[in-house]
mmCIF file of C-alpha atoms in Angstrom:
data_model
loop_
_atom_site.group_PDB
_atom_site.id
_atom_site.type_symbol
_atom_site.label_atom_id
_atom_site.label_comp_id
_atom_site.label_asym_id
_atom_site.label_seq_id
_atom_site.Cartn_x
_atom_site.Cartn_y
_atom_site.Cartn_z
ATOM 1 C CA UNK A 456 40.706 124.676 162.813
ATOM 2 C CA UNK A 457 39.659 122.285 160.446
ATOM 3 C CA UNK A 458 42.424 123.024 157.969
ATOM 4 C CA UNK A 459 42.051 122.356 154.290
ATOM 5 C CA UNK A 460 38.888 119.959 153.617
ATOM 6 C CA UNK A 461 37.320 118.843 150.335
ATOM 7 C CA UNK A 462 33.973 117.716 148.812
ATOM 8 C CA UNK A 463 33.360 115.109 147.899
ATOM 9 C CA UNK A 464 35.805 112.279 148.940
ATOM 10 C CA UNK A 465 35.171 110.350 146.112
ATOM 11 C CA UNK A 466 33.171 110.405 143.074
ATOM 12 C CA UNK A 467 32.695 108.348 139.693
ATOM 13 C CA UNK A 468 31.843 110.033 136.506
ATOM 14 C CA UNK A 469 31.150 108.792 133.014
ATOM 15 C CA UNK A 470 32.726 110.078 130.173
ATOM 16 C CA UNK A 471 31.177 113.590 129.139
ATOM 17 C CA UNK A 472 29.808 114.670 132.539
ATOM 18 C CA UNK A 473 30.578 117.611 134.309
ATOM 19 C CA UNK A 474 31.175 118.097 138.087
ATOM 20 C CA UNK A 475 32.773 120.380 140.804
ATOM 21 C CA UNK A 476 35.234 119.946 143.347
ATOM 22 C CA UNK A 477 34.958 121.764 146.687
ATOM 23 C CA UNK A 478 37.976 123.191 148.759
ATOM 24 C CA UNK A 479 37.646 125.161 151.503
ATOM 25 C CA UNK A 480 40.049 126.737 154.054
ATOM 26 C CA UNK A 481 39.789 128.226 157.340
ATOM 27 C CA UNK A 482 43.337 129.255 157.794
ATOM 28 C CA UNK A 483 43.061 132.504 156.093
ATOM 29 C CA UNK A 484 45.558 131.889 153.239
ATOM 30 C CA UNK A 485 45.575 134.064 150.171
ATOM 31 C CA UNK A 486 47.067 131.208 147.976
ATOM 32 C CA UNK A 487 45.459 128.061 147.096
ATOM 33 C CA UNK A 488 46.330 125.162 144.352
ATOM 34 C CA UNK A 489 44.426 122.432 142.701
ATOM 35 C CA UNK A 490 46.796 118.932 142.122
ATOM 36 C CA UNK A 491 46.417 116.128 140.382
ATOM 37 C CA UNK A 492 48.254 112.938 141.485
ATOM 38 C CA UNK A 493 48.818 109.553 139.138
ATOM 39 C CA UNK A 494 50.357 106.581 139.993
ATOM 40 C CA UNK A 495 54.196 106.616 139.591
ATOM 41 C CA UNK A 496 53.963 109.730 139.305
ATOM 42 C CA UNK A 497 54.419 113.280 141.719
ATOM 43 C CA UNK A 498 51.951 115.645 141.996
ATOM 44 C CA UNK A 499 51.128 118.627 138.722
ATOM 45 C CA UNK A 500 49.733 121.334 139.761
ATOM 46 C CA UNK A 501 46.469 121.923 137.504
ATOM 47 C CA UNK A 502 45.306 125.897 138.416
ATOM 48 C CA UNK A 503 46.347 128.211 141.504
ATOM 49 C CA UNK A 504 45.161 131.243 143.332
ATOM 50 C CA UNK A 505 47.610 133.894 144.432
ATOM 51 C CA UNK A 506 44.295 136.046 145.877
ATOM 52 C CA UNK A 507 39.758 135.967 146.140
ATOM 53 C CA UNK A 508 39.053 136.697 142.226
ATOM 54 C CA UNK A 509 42.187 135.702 140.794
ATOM 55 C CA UNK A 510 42.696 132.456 139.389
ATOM 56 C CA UNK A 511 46.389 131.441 136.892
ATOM 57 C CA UNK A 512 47.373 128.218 135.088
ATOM 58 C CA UNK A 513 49.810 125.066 136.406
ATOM 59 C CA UNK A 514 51.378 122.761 134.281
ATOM 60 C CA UNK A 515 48.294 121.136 133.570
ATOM 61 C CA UNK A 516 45.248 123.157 133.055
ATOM 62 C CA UNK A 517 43.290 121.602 130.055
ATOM 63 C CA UNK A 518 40.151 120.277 130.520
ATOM 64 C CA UNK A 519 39.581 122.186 134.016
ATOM 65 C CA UNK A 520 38.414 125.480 134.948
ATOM 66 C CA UNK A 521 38.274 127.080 138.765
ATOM 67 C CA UNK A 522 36.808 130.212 140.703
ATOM 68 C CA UNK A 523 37.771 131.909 143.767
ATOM 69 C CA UNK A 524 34.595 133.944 144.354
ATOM 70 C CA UNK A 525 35.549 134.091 148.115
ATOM 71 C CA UNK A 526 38.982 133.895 149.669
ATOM 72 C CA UNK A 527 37.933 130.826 151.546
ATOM 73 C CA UNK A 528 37.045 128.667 148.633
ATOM 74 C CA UNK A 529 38.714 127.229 145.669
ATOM 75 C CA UNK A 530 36.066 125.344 143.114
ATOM 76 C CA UNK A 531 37.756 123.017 140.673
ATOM 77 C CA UNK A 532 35.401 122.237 137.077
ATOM 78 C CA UNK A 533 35.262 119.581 135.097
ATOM 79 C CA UNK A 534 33.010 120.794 131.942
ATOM 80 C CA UNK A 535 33.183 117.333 130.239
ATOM 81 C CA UNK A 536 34.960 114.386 131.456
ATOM 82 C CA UNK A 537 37.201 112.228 130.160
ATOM 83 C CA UNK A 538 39.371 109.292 131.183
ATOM 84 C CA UNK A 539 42.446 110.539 131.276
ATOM 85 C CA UNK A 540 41.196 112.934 133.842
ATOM 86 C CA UNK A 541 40.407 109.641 136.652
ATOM 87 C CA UNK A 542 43.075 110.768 138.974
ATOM 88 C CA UNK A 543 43.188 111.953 143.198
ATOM 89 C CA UNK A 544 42.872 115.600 143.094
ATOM 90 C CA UNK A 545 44.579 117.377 145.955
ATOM 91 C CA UNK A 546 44.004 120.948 147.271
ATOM 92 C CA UNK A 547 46.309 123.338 148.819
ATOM 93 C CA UNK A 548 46.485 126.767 150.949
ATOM 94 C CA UNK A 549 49.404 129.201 152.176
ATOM 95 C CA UNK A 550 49.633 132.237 153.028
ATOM 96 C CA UNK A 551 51.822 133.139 150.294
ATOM 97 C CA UNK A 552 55.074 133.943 151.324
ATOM 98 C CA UNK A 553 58.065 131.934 149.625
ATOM 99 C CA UNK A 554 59.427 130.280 152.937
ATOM 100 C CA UNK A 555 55.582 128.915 154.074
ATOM 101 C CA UNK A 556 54.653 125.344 153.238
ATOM 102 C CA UNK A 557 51.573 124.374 151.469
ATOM 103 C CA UNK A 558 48.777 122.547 153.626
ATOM 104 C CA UNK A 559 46.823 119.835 151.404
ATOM 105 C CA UNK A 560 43.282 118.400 152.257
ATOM 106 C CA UNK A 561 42.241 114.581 152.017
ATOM 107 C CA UNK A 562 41.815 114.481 148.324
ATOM 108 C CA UNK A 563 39.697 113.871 146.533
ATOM 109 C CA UNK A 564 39.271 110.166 144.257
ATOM 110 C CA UNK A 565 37.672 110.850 140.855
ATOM 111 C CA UNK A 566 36.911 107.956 138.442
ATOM 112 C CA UNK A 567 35.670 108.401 135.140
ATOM 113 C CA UNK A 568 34.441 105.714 133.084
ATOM 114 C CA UNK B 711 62.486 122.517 133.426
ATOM 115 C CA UNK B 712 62.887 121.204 137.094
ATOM 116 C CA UNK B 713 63.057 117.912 137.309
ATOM 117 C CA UNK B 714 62.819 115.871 140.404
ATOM 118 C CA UNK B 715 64.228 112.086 141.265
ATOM 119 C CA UNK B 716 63.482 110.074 144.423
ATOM 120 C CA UNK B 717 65.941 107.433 144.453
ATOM 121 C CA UNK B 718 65.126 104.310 145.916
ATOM 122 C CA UNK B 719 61.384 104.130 144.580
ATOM 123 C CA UNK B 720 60.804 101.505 147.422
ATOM 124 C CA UNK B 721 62.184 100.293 150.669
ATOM 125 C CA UNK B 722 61.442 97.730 153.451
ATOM 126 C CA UNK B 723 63.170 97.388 156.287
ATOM 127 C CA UNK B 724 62.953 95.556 159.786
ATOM 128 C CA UNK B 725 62.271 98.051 162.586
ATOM 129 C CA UNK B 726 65.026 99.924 164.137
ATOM 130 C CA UNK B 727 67.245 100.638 160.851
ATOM 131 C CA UNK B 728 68.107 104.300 160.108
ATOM 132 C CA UNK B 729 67.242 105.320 156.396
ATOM 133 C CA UNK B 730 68.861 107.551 153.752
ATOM 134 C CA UNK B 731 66.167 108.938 151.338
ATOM 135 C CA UNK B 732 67.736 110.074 148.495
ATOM 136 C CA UNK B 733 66.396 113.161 146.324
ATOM 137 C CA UNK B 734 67.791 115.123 143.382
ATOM 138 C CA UNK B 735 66.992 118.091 141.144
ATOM 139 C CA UNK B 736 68.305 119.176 137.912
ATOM 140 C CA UNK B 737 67.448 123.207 138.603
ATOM 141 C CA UNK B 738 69.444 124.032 141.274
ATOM 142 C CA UNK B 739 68.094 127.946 141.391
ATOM 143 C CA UNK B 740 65.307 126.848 144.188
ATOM 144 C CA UNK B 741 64.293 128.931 146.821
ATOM 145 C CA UNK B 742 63.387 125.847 149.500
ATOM 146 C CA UNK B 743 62.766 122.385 149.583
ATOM 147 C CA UNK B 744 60.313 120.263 151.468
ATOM 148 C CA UNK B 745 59.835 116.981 152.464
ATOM 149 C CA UNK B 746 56.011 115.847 152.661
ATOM 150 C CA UNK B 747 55.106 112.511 154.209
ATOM 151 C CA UNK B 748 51.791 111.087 152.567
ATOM 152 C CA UNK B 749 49.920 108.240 153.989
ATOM 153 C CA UNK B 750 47.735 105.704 151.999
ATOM 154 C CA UNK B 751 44.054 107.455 151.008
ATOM 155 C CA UNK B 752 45.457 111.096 153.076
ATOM 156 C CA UNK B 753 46.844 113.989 151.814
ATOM 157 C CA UNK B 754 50.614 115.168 152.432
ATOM 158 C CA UNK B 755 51.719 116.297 155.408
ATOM 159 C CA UNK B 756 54.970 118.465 155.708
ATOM 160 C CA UNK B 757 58.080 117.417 157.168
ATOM 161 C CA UNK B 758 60.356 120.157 157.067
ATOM 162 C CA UNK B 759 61.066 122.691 154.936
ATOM 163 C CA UNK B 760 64.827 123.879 154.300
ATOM 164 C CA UNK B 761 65.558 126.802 153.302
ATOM 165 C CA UNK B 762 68.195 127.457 149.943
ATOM 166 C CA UNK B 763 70.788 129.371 152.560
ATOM 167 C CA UNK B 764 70.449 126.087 155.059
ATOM 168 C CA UNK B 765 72.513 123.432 154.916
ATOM 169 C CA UNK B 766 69.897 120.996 157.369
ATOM 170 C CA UNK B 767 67.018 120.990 159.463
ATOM 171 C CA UNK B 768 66.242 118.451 162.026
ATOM 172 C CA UNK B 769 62.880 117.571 163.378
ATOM 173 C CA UNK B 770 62.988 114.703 166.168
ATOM 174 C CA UNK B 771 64.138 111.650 164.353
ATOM 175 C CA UNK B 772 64.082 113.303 160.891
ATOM 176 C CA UNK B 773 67.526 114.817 159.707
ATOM 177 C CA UNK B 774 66.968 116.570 155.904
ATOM 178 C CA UNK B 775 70.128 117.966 154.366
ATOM 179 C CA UNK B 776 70.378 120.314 151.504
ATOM 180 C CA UNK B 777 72.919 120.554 148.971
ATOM 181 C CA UNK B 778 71.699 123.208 146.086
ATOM 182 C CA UNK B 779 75.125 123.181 144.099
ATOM 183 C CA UNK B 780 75.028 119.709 143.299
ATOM 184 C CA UNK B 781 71.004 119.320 143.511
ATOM 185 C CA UNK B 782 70.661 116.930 145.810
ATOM 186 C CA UNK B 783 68.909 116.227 149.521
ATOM 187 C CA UNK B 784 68.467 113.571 151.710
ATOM 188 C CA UNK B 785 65.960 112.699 154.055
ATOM 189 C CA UNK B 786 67.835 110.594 157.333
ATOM 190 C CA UNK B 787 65.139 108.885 159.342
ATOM 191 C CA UNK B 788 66.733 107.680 162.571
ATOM 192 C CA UNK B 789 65.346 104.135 164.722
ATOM 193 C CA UNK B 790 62.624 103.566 162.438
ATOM 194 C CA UNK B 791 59.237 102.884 163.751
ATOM 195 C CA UNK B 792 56.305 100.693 161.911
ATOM 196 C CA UNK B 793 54.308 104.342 162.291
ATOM 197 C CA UNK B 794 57.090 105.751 159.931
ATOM 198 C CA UNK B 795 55.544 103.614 156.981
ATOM 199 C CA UNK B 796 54.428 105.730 154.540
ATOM 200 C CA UNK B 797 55.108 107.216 151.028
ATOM 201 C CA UNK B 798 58.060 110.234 151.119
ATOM 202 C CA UNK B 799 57.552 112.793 149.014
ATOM 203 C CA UNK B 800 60.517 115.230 148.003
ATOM 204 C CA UNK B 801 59.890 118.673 146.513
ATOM 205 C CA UNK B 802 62.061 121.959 145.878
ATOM 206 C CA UNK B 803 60.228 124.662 145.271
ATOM 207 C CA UNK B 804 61.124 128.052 142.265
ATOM 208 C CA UNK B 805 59.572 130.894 143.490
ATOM 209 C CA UNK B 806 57.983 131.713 139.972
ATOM 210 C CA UNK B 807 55.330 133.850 138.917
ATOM 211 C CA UNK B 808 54.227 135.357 142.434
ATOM 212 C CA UNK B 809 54.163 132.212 144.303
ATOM 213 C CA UNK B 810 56.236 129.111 145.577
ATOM 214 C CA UNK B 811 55.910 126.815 143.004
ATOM 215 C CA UNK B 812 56.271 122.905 144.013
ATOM 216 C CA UNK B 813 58.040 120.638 141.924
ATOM 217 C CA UNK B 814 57.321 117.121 143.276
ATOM 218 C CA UNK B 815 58.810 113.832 142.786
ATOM 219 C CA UNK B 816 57.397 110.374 142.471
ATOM 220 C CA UNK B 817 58.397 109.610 146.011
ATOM 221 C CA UNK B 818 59.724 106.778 148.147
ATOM 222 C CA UNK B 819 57.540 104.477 149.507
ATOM 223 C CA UNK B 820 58.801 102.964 152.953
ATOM 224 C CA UNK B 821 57.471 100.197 154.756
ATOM 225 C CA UNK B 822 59.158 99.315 158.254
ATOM 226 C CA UNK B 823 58.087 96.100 159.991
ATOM 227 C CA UNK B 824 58.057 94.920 162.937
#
């Protein structure tokens, strides 16, 4: 099992570009979260999954938009980017159930200029 | 809204010292709490997971106590190792809106040398 992985592992943008972030995992989860994490600071949760085709805001959702076309994947958007969005994005799986933990991939490091 | 406070921010200590990490919580309606372990550039790794109706859970040299009432848990590593260096992240969880929803704080970064 490779667990949670994402694409890319790091990436710099400038200001007003769009891009994707991959996640992908093999555990069969039905839930899946997209993170951000800044210094000093713990991790927000951004958008989340409870299910393939549904898709719900965090605390955090402006500026980014996601799909779960298949129950394996979780795409993260960036339509135009900005700044304040340079940050290490995390993703997330579990099966769902309250007393499961989470499983997070590598991150990925986004700078915008 | 939950609030989370990892208390102290940053510790170094020689190897061999058992450490209190220190977390607290201002909702105390949670359903579990979790203790991740992150490592520079990785993503976070879970530690244990209590459960609201537990009072601990031990895993090898890693004691985590729960106290919901008062909001508070505490992460006891025993003999620390150098390998134990990493940030500690603490993080009760609402079950809200379908799903287990992590509330995390800033964490605790430890640094044991040799």
């Amino acid at each position: 099992n490779a667990g949670v992985t994402q694409t890319p592992k790091f990436r710099v943008l400038k200001t007003g570009q769009s891009m994707t972030l991959l996640c992908a995992q093999d555990m069969n989860h039905e839930y899946m979260y997209w993170y951000r994490q800044d210094p000093g600071m713990g991790l927000r949760l951004i958008h989340y999954s409870v299910g393939e085709g549904t898709t719900a805001k965090g605390e955090v959702p402006d500026g980014y938009n996601v799909s779960r076309l298949k129950k394996q994947n979780f795409l993260l958007g960036l339509e135009s980017a900005a700044p304040s969005q340079t940050s290490v994005y995390f993703c997330a799986s579990s099966y769902g159930m309250p007393e499961e933990t989470q499983y997070f991939g590598p991150g990925t490091r986004l700078l915008v200029l | 809204k939950q609030e989370v406070t990892q208390i102290p921010a940053a510790l170094s200590v020689p190897e061999g010292e058992n450490l209190v990490l220190n977390c607290s919580f201002t909702d105390s309606a949670i359903y579990n709490l979790q203790w991740f372990r992150q490592d520079p550039g990785k993503g976070l790794t879970s530690l244990l997971l209590i459960q609201s109706s537990q009072r601990e859970q031990t895993s090898g040299r890693l004691n985590a106590s729960l106290d919901k009432s008062s909001g508070r848990s505490t992460l006891y590593i025993a003999a620390s190792q150098p390998g134990d260096s990493a940030t500690y992240l603490c993080a009760p969880a609402l079950f809200s809106g379908g799903y287990n929803k992590l509330i995390f704080g800033a964490g605790t970064r430890l640094a044991v040398h040799p």
